[in-house]
């Protein structure tokens, strides 16, 4: 129906690349606000705590330094 114009693929590629760049920069700029909004949801906060506490590195290395004693 429509004729494929040369360069349309490149235009789509650069449009996608630009959109990803803008999205990443906005996310990076507001990363703490986004994180706080997600952690305000009780179910997500419990899920994140459970997942991170099941990681041996966090339990053995990071947690003792935070609370000041061995676990």
PDB file of N, CA, C and O in Angstrom, chain B, residues numbered from 101:
ATOM      1  N   UNK B 101       0.825  -1.184   0.000  1.00  0.00           N
ATOM      2  CA  UNK B 101       0.000   0.000   0.000  1.00  0.00           C
ATOM      3  C   UNK B 101       0.871   1.251   0.000  1.00  0.00           C
ATOM      4  O   UNK B 101       0.755   2.090  -0.893  1.00  0.00           O
ATOM      5  N   UNK B 102       1.751   1.380   1.008  1.00  0.00           N
ATOM      6  CA  UNK B 102       2.672   2.501   1.035  1.00  0.00           C
ATOM      7  C   UNK B 102       4.033   2.036   0.574  1.00  0.00           C
ATOM      8  O   UNK B 102       4.454   0.915   0.858  1.00  0.00           O
ATOM      9  N   UNK B 103       4.710   2.904  -0.136  1.00  0.00           N
ATOM     10  CA  UNK B 103       6.036   2.585  -0.637  1.00  0.00           C
ATOM     11  C   UNK B 103       7.060   2.831   0.471  1.00  0.00           C
ATOM     12  O   UNK B 103       7.055   3.875   1.123  1.00  0.00           O
ATOM     13  N   UNK B 104       7.939   1.843   0.669  1.00  0.00           N
ATOM     14  CA  UNK B 104       8.992   1.971   1.675  1.00  0.00           C
ATOM     15  C   UNK B 104      10.026   2.983   1.189  1.00  0.00           C
ATOM     16  O   UNK B 104      10.599   2.824   0.112  1.00  0.00           O
ATOM     17  N   UNK B 105      10.255   4.002   1.971  1.00  0.00           N
ATOM     18  CA  UNK B 105      11.198   5.046   1.618  1.00  0.00           C
ATOM     19  C   UNK B 105      12.547   4.689   2.224  1.00  0.00           C
ATOM     20  O   UNK B 105      12.615   4.252   3.373  1.00  0.00           O
ATOM     21  N   UNK B 106      13.619   4.871   1.460  1.00  0.00           N
ATOM     22  CA  UNK B 106      14.951   4.619   1.991  1.00  0.00           C
ATOM     23  C   UNK B 106      15.222   5.570   3.150  1.00  0.00           C
ATOM     24  O   UNK B 106      14.866   6.748   3.114  1.00  0.00           O
ATOM     25  N   UNK B 107      15.844   5.039   4.148  1.00  0.00           N
ATOM     26  CA  UNK B 107      16.187   5.863   5.290  1.00  0.00           C
ATOM     27  C   UNK B 107      15.170   5.833   6.410  1.00  0.00           C
ATOM     28  O   UNK B 107      15.431   6.356   7.493  1.00  0.00           O
ATOM     29  N   UNK B 108      14.006   5.228   6.172  1.00  0.00           N
ATOM     30  CA  UNK B 108      12.988   5.166   7.217  1.00  0.00           C
ATOM     31  C   UNK B 108      13.467   4.284   8.368  1.00  0.00           C
ATOM     32  O   UNK B 108      13.180   4.568   9.531  1.00  0.00           O
ATOM     33  N   UNK B 109      14.193   3.219   8.046  1.00  0.00           N
ATOM     34  CA  UNK B 109      14.716   2.353   9.089  1.00  0.00           C
ATOM     35  C   UNK B 109      15.694   3.126   9.978  1.00  0.00           C
ATOM     36  O   UNK B 109      15.683   2.968  11.198  1.00  0.00           O
ATOM     37  N   UNK B 110      16.529   3.953   9.372  1.00  0.00           N
ATOM     38  CA  UNK B 110      17.477   4.754  10.149  1.00  0.00           C
ATOM     39  C   UNK B 110      16.748   5.782  11.004  1.00  0.00           C
ATOM     40  O   UNK B 110      17.133   6.050  12.142  1.00  0.00           O
ATOM     41  N   UNK B 111      15.695   6.351  10.439  1.00  0.00           N
ATOM     42  CA  UNK B 111      14.919   7.332  11.194  1.00  0.00           C
ATOM     43  C   UNK B 111      14.272   6.674  12.404  1.00  0.00           C
ATOM     44  O   UNK B 111      14.281   7.241  13.497  1.00  0.00           O
ATOM     45  N   UNK B 112      13.713   5.486  12.219  1.00  0.00           N
ATOM     46  CA  UNK B 112      13.117   4.757  13.337  1.00  0.00           C
ATOM     47  C   UNK B 112      14.177   4.407  14.375  1.00  0.00           C
ATOM     48  O   UNK B 112      13.935   4.508  15.578  1.00  0.00           O
ATOM     49  N   UNK B 113      15.346   3.998  13.904  1.00  0.00           N
ATOM     50  CA  UNK B 113      16.434   3.645  14.804  1.00  0.00           C
ATOM     51  C   UNK B 113      16.843   4.838  15.657  1.00  0.00           C
ATOM     52  O   UNK B 113      16.970   4.703  16.874  1.00  0.00           O
ATOM     53  N   UNK B 114      17.051   5.994  15.051  1.00  0.00           N
ATOM     54  CA  UNK B 114      17.457   7.181  15.802  1.00  0.00           C
ATOM     55  C   UNK B 114      16.333   7.693  16.698  1.00  0.00           C
ATOM     56  O   UNK B 114      16.600   8.231  17.773  1.00  0.00           O
ATOM     57  N   UNK B 115      15.093   7.536  16.277  1.00  0.00           N
ATOM     58  CA  UNK B 115      13.961   7.920  17.114  1.00  0.00           C
ATOM     59  C   UNK B 115      13.892   7.019  18.348  1.00  0.00           C
ATOM     60  O   UNK B 115      13.666   7.498  19.459  1.00  0.00           O
ATOM     61  N   UNK B 116      14.086   5.728  18.151  1.00  0.00           N
ATOM     62  CA  UNK B 116      14.105   4.791  19.273  1.00  0.00           C
ATOM     63  C   UNK B 116      15.283   5.077  20.193  1.00  0.00           C
ATOM     64  O   UNK B 116      15.134   5.063  21.415  1.00  0.00           O
ATOM     65  N   UNK B 117      16.439   5.332  19.623  1.00  0.00           N
ATOM     66  CA  UNK B 117      17.629   5.636  20.407  1.00  0.00           C
ATOM     67  C   UNK B 117      17.426   6.913  21.228  1.00  0.00           C
ATOM     68  O   UNK B 117      17.782   6.956  22.406  1.00  0.00           O
ATOM     69  N   UNK B 118      16.869   7.927  20.623  1.00  0.00           N
ATOM     70  CA  UNK B 118      16.598   9.180  21.327  1.00  0.00           C
ATOM     71  C   UNK B 118      15.581   9.003  22.440  1.00  0.00           C
ATOM     72  O   UNK B 118      15.728   9.575  23.520  1.00  0.00           O
ATOM     73  N   UNK B 119      14.553   8.214  22.178  1.00  0.00           N
ATOM     74  CA  UNK B 119      13.532   7.947  23.194  1.00  0.00           C
ATOM     75  C   UNK B 119      14.129   7.199  24.375  1.00  0.00           C
ATOM     76  O   UNK B 119      13.844   7.525  25.527  1.00  0.00           O
ATOM     77  N   UNK B 120      14.956   6.198  24.095  1.00  0.00           N
ATOM     78  CA  UNK B 120      15.615   5.461  25.175  1.00  0.00           C
ATOM     79  C   UNK B 120      16.538   6.366  25.987  1.00  0.00           C
ATOM     80  O   UNK B 120      16.593   6.259  27.212  1.00  0.00           O
ATOM     81  N   UNK B 121      17.254   7.247  25.317  1.00  0.00           N
ATOM     82  CA  UNK B 121      18.157   8.172  26.003  1.00  0.00           C
ATOM     83  C   UNK B 121      17.377   9.105  26.920  1.00  0.00           C
ATOM     84  O   UNK B 121      17.757   9.297  28.075  1.00  0.00           O
ATOM     85  N   UNK B 122      16.300   9.680  26.423  1.00  0.00           N
ATOM     86  CA  UNK B 122      15.488  10.591  27.241  1.00  0.00           C
ATOM     87  C   UNK B 122      14.869   9.835  28.414  1.00  0.00           C
ATOM     88  O   UNK B 122      14.853  10.336  29.538  1.00  0.00           O
ATOM     89  N   UNK B 123      14.366   8.644  28.158  1.00  0.00           N
ATOM     90  CA  UNK B 123      13.781   7.835  29.228  1.00  0.00           C
ATOM     91  C   UNK B 123      14.799   7.493  30.300  1.00  0.00           C
ATOM     92  O   UNK B 123      14.495   7.560  31.492  1.00  0.00           O
ATOM     93  N   UNK B 124      16.008   7.127  29.884  1.00  0.00           N
ATOM     94  CA  UNK B 124      17.057   6.794  30.845  1.00  0.00           C
ATOM     95  C   UNK B 124      17.456   8.010  31.675  1.00  0.00           C
ATOM     96  O   UNK B 124      17.628   7.903  32.889  1.00  0.00           O
ATOM     97  N   UNK B 125      17.604   9.155  31.033  1.00  0.00           N
ATOM     98  CA  UNK B 125      18.014  10.346  31.779  1.00  0.00           C
ATOM     99  C   UNK B 125      16.927  10.795  32.767  1.00  0.00           C
ATOM    100  O   UNK B 125      17.241  11.230  33.875  1.00  0.00           O
ATOM    101  N   UNK B 126      15.662  10.690  32.372  1.00  0.00           N
ATOM    102  CA  UNK B 126      14.572  11.049  33.284  1.00  0.00           C
ATOM    103  C   UNK B 126      14.551  10.081  34.462  1.00  0.00           C
ATOM    104  O   UNK B 126      14.406  10.496  35.612  1.00  0.00           O
ATOM    105  N   UNK B 127      14.698   8.779  34.166  1.00  0.00           N
ATOM    106  CA  UNK B 127      14.728   7.789  35.240  1.00  0.00           C
ATOM    107  C   UNK B 127      15.910   8.041  36.165  1.00  0.00           C
ATOM    108  O   UNK B 127      15.762   7.948  37.383  1.00  0.00           O
ATOM    109  N   UNK B 128      17.072   8.354  35.620  1.00  0.00           N
ATOM    110  CA  UNK B 128      18.259   8.600  36.441  1.00  0.00           C
ATOM    111  C   UNK B 128      18.082   9.849  37.307  1.00  0.00           C
ATOM    112  O   UNK B 128      18.509   9.877  38.461  1.00  0.00           O
ATOM    113  N   UNK B 129      17.457  10.864  36.750  1.00  0.00           N
ATOM    114  CA  UNK B 129      17.264  12.110  37.484  1.00  0.00           C
ATOM    115  C   UNK B 129      16.300  11.918  38.653  1.00  0.00           C
ATOM    116  O   UNK B 129      16.507  12.488  39.724  1.00  0.00           O
ATOM    117  N   UNK B 130      15.257  11.125  38.458  1.00  0.00           N
ATOM    118  CA  UNK B 130      14.234  10.936  39.482  1.00  0.00           C
ATOM    119  C   UNK B 130      14.312   9.567  40.130  1.00  0.00           C
ATOM    120  O   UNK B 130      13.302   9.082  40.641  1.00  0.00           O
ATOM    121  N   UNK B 131      15.476   8.922  40.129  1.00  0.00           N
ATOM    122  CA  UNK B 131      15.589   7.543  40.597  1.00  0.00           C
ATOM    123  C   UNK B 131      15.199   7.387  42.061  1.00  0.00           C
ATOM    124  O   UNK B 131      14.580   6.384  42.415  1.00  0.00           O
ATOM    125  N   UNK B 132      15.534   8.332  42.917  1.00  0.00           N
ATOM    126  CA  UNK B 132      15.198   8.196  44.325  1.00  0.00           C
ATOM    127  C   UNK B 132      13.716   8.435  44.580  1.00  0.00           C
ATOM    128  O   UNK B 132      13.129   7.784  45.444  1.00  0.00           O
ATOM    129  N   UNK B 133      13.114   9.339  43.857  1.00  0.00           N
ATOM    130  CA  UNK B 133      11.671   9.551  43.988  1.00  0.00           C
ATOM    131  C   UNK B 133      10.906   8.321  43.519  1.00  0.00           C
ATOM    132  O   UNK B 133       9.913   7.927  44.130  1.00  0.00           O
ATOM    133  N   UNK B 134      11.380   7.716  42.425  1.00  0.00           N
ATOM    134  CA  UNK B 134      10.740   6.498  41.912  1.00  0.00           C
ATOM    135  C   UNK B 134      10.912   5.365  42.915  1.00  0.00           C
ATOM    136  O   UNK B 134       9.964   4.629  43.190  1.00  0.00           O
ATOM    137  N   UNK B 135      12.114   5.220  43.461  1.00  0.00           N
ATOM    138  CA  UNK B 135      12.372   4.174  44.443  1.00  0.00           C
ATOM    139  C   UNK B 135      11.529   4.368  45.694  1.00  0.00           C
ATOM    140  O   UNK B 135      10.969   3.403  46.214  1.00  0.00           O
ATOM    141  N   UNK B 136      11.428   5.591  46.181  1.00  0.00           N
ATOM    142  CA  UNK B 136      10.592   5.865  47.353  1.00  0.00           C
ATOM    143  C   UNK B 136       9.120   5.575  47.083  1.00  0.00           C
ATOM    144  O   UNK B 136       8.415   5.065  47.954  1.00  0.00           O
ATOM    145  N   UNK B 137       8.655   5.900  45.877  1.00  0.00           N
ATOM    146  CA  UNK B 137       7.262   5.623  45.526  1.00  0.00           C
ATOM    147  C   UNK B 137       7.006   4.115  45.484  1.00  0.00           C
ATOM    148  O   UNK B 137       5.953   3.654  45.922  1.00  0.00           O
ATOM    149  N   UNK B 138       7.960   3.350  44.961  1.00  0.00           N
ATOM    150  CA  UNK B 138       7.798   1.899  44.915  1.00  0.00           C
ATOM    151  C   UNK B 138       7.871   1.285  46.304  1.00  0.00           C
ATOM    152  O   UNK B 138       7.111   0.369  46.616  1.00  0.00           O
ATOM    153  N   UNK B 139       8.779   1.782  47.144  1.00  0.00           N
ATOM    154  CA  UNK B 139       8.922   1.231  48.483  1.00  0.00           C
ATOM    155  C   UNK B 139       7.792   1.663  49.415  1.00  0.00           C
ATOM    156  O   UNK B 139       7.651   1.104  50.503  1.00  0.00           O
ATOM    157  N   UNK B 140       6.997   2.631  49.018  1.00  0.00           N
ATOM    158  CA  UNK B 140       5.844   3.035  49.816  1.00  0.00           C
ATOM    159  C   UNK B 140       4.729   1.996  49.724  1.00  0.00           C
ATOM    160  O   UNK B 140       3.821   1.981  50.556  1.00  0.00           O
ATOM    161  N   UNK B 141       4.796   1.137  48.725  1.00  0.00           N
ATOM    162  CA  UNK B 141       3.806   0.070  48.570  1.00  0.00           C
ATOM    163  C   UNK B 141       4.255  -1.099  49.442  1.00  0.00           C
ATOM    164  O   UNK B 141       5.315  -1.682  49.216  1.00  0.00           O
ATOM    165  N   UNK B 142       3.449  -1.432  50.424  1.00  0.00           N
ATOM    166  CA  UNK B 142       3.838  -2.401  51.450  1.00  0.00           C
ATOM    167  C   UNK B 142       4.227  -3.758  50.865  1.00  0.00           C
ATOM    168  O   UNK B 142       5.227  -4.341  51.284  1.00  0.00           O
ATOM    169  N   UNK B 143       3.465  -4.263  49.915  1.00  0.00           N
ATOM    170  CA  UNK B 143       3.739  -5.583  49.326  1.00  0.00           C
ATOM    171  C   UNK B 143       5.087  -5.582  48.616  1.00  0.00           C
ATOM    172  O   UNK B 143       5.865  -6.524  48.764  1.00  0.00           O
ATOM    173  N   UNK B 144       5.369  -4.537  47.851  1.00  0.00           N
ATOM    174  CA  UNK B 144       6.650  -4.461  47.153  1.00  0.00           C
ATOM    175  C   UNK B 144       7.809  -4.337  48.136  1.00  0.00           C
ATOM    176  O   UNK B 144       8.860  -4.946  47.934  1.00  0.00           O
ATOM    177  N   UNK B 145       7.628  -3.554  49.196  1.00  0.00           N
ATOM    178  CA  UNK B 145       8.684  -3.398  50.190  1.00  0.00           C
ATOM    179  C   UNK B 145       9.004  -4.733  50.858  1.00  0.00           C
ATOM    180  O   UNK B 145      10.174  -5.071  51.033  1.00  0.00           O
ATOM    181  N   UNK B 146       7.973  -5.496  51.235  1.00  0.00           N
ATOM    182  CA  UNK B 146       8.193  -6.810  51.850  1.00  0.00           C
ATOM    183  C   UNK B 146       8.865  -7.767  50.878  1.00  0.00           C
ATOM    184  O   UNK B 146       9.744  -8.537  51.267  1.00  0.00           O
ATOM    185  N   UNK B 147       8.456  -7.722  49.617  1.00  0.00           N
ATOM    186  CA  UNK B 147       9.050  -8.588  48.605  1.00  0.00           C
ATOM    187  C   UNK B 147      10.529  -8.265  48.417  1.00  0.00           C
ATOM    188  O   UNK B 147      11.358  -9.172  48.339  1.00  0.00           O
ATOM    189  N   UNK B 148      10.860  -6.991  48.344  1.00  0.00           N
ATOM    190  CA  UNK B 148      12.257  -6.579  48.153  1.00  0.00           C
ATOM    191  C   UNK B 148      13.111  -6.985  49.355  1.00  0.00           C
ATOM    192  O   UNK B 148      14.232  -7.462  49.181  1.00  0.00           O
ATOM    193  N   UNK B 149      12.595  -6.802  50.564  1.00  0.00           N
ATOM    194  CA  UNK B 149      13.344  -7.193  51.763  1.00  0.00           C
ATOM    195  C   UNK B 149      13.556  -8.704  51.785  1.00  0.00           C
ATOM    196  O   UNK B 149      14.656  -9.167  52.084  1.00  0.00           O
ATOM    197  N   UNK B 150      12.519  -9.473  51.474  1.00  0.00           N
ATOM    198  CA  UNK B 150      12.656 -10.932  51.465  1.00  0.00           C
ATOM    199  C   UNK B 150      13.666 -11.398  50.428  1.00  0.00           C
ATOM    200  O   UNK B 150      14.472 -12.287  50.704  1.00  0.00           O
ATOM    201  N   UNK B 151      13.631 -10.809  49.239  1.00  0.00           N
ATOM    202  CA  UNK B 151      14.559 -11.216  48.180  1.00  0.00           C
ATOM    203  C   UNK B 151      15.989 -10.872  48.560  1.00  0.00           C
ATOM    204  O   UNK B 151      16.889 -11.695  48.387  1.00  0.00           O
ATOM    205  N   UNK B 152      16.213  -9.669  49.076  1.00  0.00           N
ATOM    206  CA  UNK B 152      17.582  -9.278  49.407  1.00  0.00           C
ATOM    207  C   UNK B 152      18.120 -10.041  50.618  1.00  0.00           C
ATOM    208  O   UNK B 152      19.318 -10.313  50.689  1.00  0.00           O
ATOM    209  N   UNK B 153      17.257 -10.387  51.564  1.00  0.00           N
ATOM    210  CA  UNK B 153      17.736 -11.145  52.721  1.00  0.00           C
ATOM    211  C   UNK B 153      18.038 -12.595  52.368  1.00  0.00           C
ATOM    212  O   UNK B 153      18.711 -13.283  53.137  1.00  0.00           O
ATOM    213  N   UNK B 154      17.565 -13.068  51.242  1.00  0.00           N
ATOM    214  CA  UNK B 154      17.891 -14.424  50.787  1.00  0.00           C
ATOM    215  C   UNK B 154      19.190 -14.465  49.992  1.00  0.00           C
ATOM    216  O   UNK B 154      19.628 -15.542  49.586  1.00  0.00           O
ATOM    217  N   UNK B 155      19.805 -13.329  49.766  1.00  0.00           N
ATOM    218  CA  UNK B 155      21.083 -13.285  49.058  1.00  0.00           C
ATOM    219  C   UNK B 155      22.202 -13.424  50.087  1.00  0.00           C
ATOM    220  O   UNK B 155      22.331 -12.578  50.973  1.00  0.00           O
ATOM    221  N   UNK B 156      23.011 -14.477  49.984  1.00  0.00           N
ATOM    222  CA  UNK B 156      24.048 -14.723  51.002  1.00  0.00           C
ATOM    223  C   UNK B 156      25.032 -13.573  51.165  1.00  0.00           C
ATOM    224  O   UNK B 156      25.439 -13.270  52.287  1.00  0.00           O
ATOM    225  N   UNK B 157      25.422 -12.928  50.073  1.00  0.00           N
ATOM    226  CA  UNK B 157      26.400 -11.848  50.175  1.00  0.00           C
ATOM    227  C   UNK B 157      25.878 -10.713  51.056  1.00  0.00           C
ATOM    228  O   UNK B 157      26.612 -10.183  51.891  1.00  0.00           O
ATOM    229  N   UNK B 158      24.645 -10.352  50.875  1.00  0.00           N
ATOM    230  CA  UNK B 158      24.067  -9.260  51.666  1.00  0.00           C
ATOM    231  C   UNK B 158      23.961  -9.662  53.122  1.00  0.00           C
ATOM    232  O   UNK B 158      24.282  -8.868  54.007  1.00  0.00           O
ATOM    233  N   UNK B 159      23.513 -10.892  53.391  1.00  0.00           N
ATOM    234  CA  UNK B 159      23.384 -11.358  54.774  1.00  0.00           C
ATOM    235  C   UNK B 159      24.724 -11.443  55.483  1.00  0.00           C
ATOM    236  O   UNK B 159      24.829 -11.079  56.654  1.00  0.00           O
ATOM    237  N   UNK B 160      25.752 -11.922  54.786  1.00  0.00           N
ATOM    238  CA  UNK B 160      27.041 -12.175  55.425  1.00  0.00           C
ATOM    239  C   UNK B 160      27.952 -10.956  55.468  1.00  0.00           C
ATOM    240  O   UNK B 160      28.693 -10.792  56.437  1.00  0.00           O
ATOM    241  N   UNK B 161      27.927 -10.106  54.469  1.00  0.00           N
ATOM    242  CA  UNK B 161      28.883  -9.001  54.374  1.00  0.00           C
ATOM    243  C   UNK B 161      28.286  -7.637  54.710  1.00  0.00           C
ATOM    244  O   UNK B 161      28.872  -6.877  55.481  1.00  0.00           O
ATOM    245  N   UNK B 162      27.158  -7.333  54.153  1.00  0.00           N
ATOM    246  CA  UNK B 162      26.612  -5.982  54.273  1.00  0.00           C
ATOM    247  C   UNK B 162      25.812  -5.805  55.558  1.00  0.00           C
ATOM    248  O   UNK B 162      25.969  -4.799  56.250  1.00  0.00           O
ATOM    249  N   UNK B 163      24.965  -6.760  55.881  1.00  0.00           N
ATOM    250  CA  UNK B 163      24.110  -6.632  57.057  1.00  0.00           C
ATOM    251  C   UNK B 163      24.905  -6.469  58.356  1.00  0.00           C
ATOM    252  O   UNK B 163      24.557  -5.599  59.154  1.00  0.00           O
ATOM    253  N   UNK B 164      25.955  -7.260  58.610  1.00  0.00           N
ATOM    254  CA  UNK B 164      26.718  -7.041  59.849  1.00  0.00           C
ATOM    255  C   UNK B 164      27.358  -5.651  59.939  1.00  0.00           C
ATOM    256  O   UNK B 164      27.456  -5.086  61.028  1.00  0.00           O
ATOM    257  N   UNK B 165      27.784  -5.110  58.828  1.00  0.00           N
ATOM    258  CA  UNK B 165      28.382  -3.775  58.867  1.00  0.00           C
ATOM    259  C   UNK B 165      27.326  -2.699  59.130  1.00  0.00           C
ATOM    260  O   UNK B 165      27.642  -1.634  59.662  1.00  0.00           O
ATOM    261  N   UNK B 166      26.097  -2.971  58.763  1.00  0.00           N
ATOM    262  CA  UNK B 166      25.029  -2.002  58.991  1.00  0.00           C
ATOM    263  C   UNK B 166      24.592  -2.014  60.462  1.00  0.00           C
ATOM    264  O   UNK B 166      24.436  -0.960  61.079  1.00  0.00           O
ATOM    265  N   UNK B 167      24.400  -3.210  61.009  1.00  0.00           N
ATOM    266  CA  UNK B 167      23.897  -3.290  62.372  1.00  0.00           C
ATOM    267  C   UNK B 167      25.007  -3.409  63.419  1.00  0.00           C
ATOM    268  O   UNK B 167      24.737  -3.321  64.616  1.00  0.00           O
ATOM    269  N   UNK B 168      26.249  -3.607  62.978  1.00  0.00           N
ATOM    270  CA  UNK B 168      27.378  -3.586  63.881  1.00  0.00           C
ATOM    271  C   UNK B 168      27.656  -4.868  64.628  1.00  0.00           C
ATOM    272  O   UNK B 168      28.364  -4.855  65.635  1.00  0.00           O
ATOM    273  N   UNK B 169      27.115  -5.973  64.159  1.00  0.00           N
ATOM    274  CA  UNK B 169      27.401  -7.247  64.790  1.00  0.00           C
ATOM    275  C   UNK B 169      27.297  -8.363  63.753  1.00  0.00           C
ATOM    276  O   UNK B 169      26.813  -8.135  62.645  1.00  0.00           O
ATOM    277  N   UNK B 170      27.735  -9.537  64.097  1.00  0.00           N
ATOM    278  CA  UNK B 170      27.678 -10.646  63.146  1.00  0.00           C
ATOM    279  C   UNK B 170      26.303 -11.287  63.177  1.00  0.00           C
ATOM    280  O   UNK B 170      25.625 -11.281  64.205  1.00  0.00           O
ATOM    281  N   UNK B 171      25.901 -11.833  62.055  1.00  0.00           N
ATOM    282  CA  UNK B 171      24.584 -12.453  61.950  1.00  0.00           C
ATOM    283  C   UNK B 171      24.756 -13.953  61.945  1.00  0.00           C
ATOM    284  O   UNK B 171      23.772 -14.687  61.864  1.00  0.00           O
TER     285      UNK B 171
END
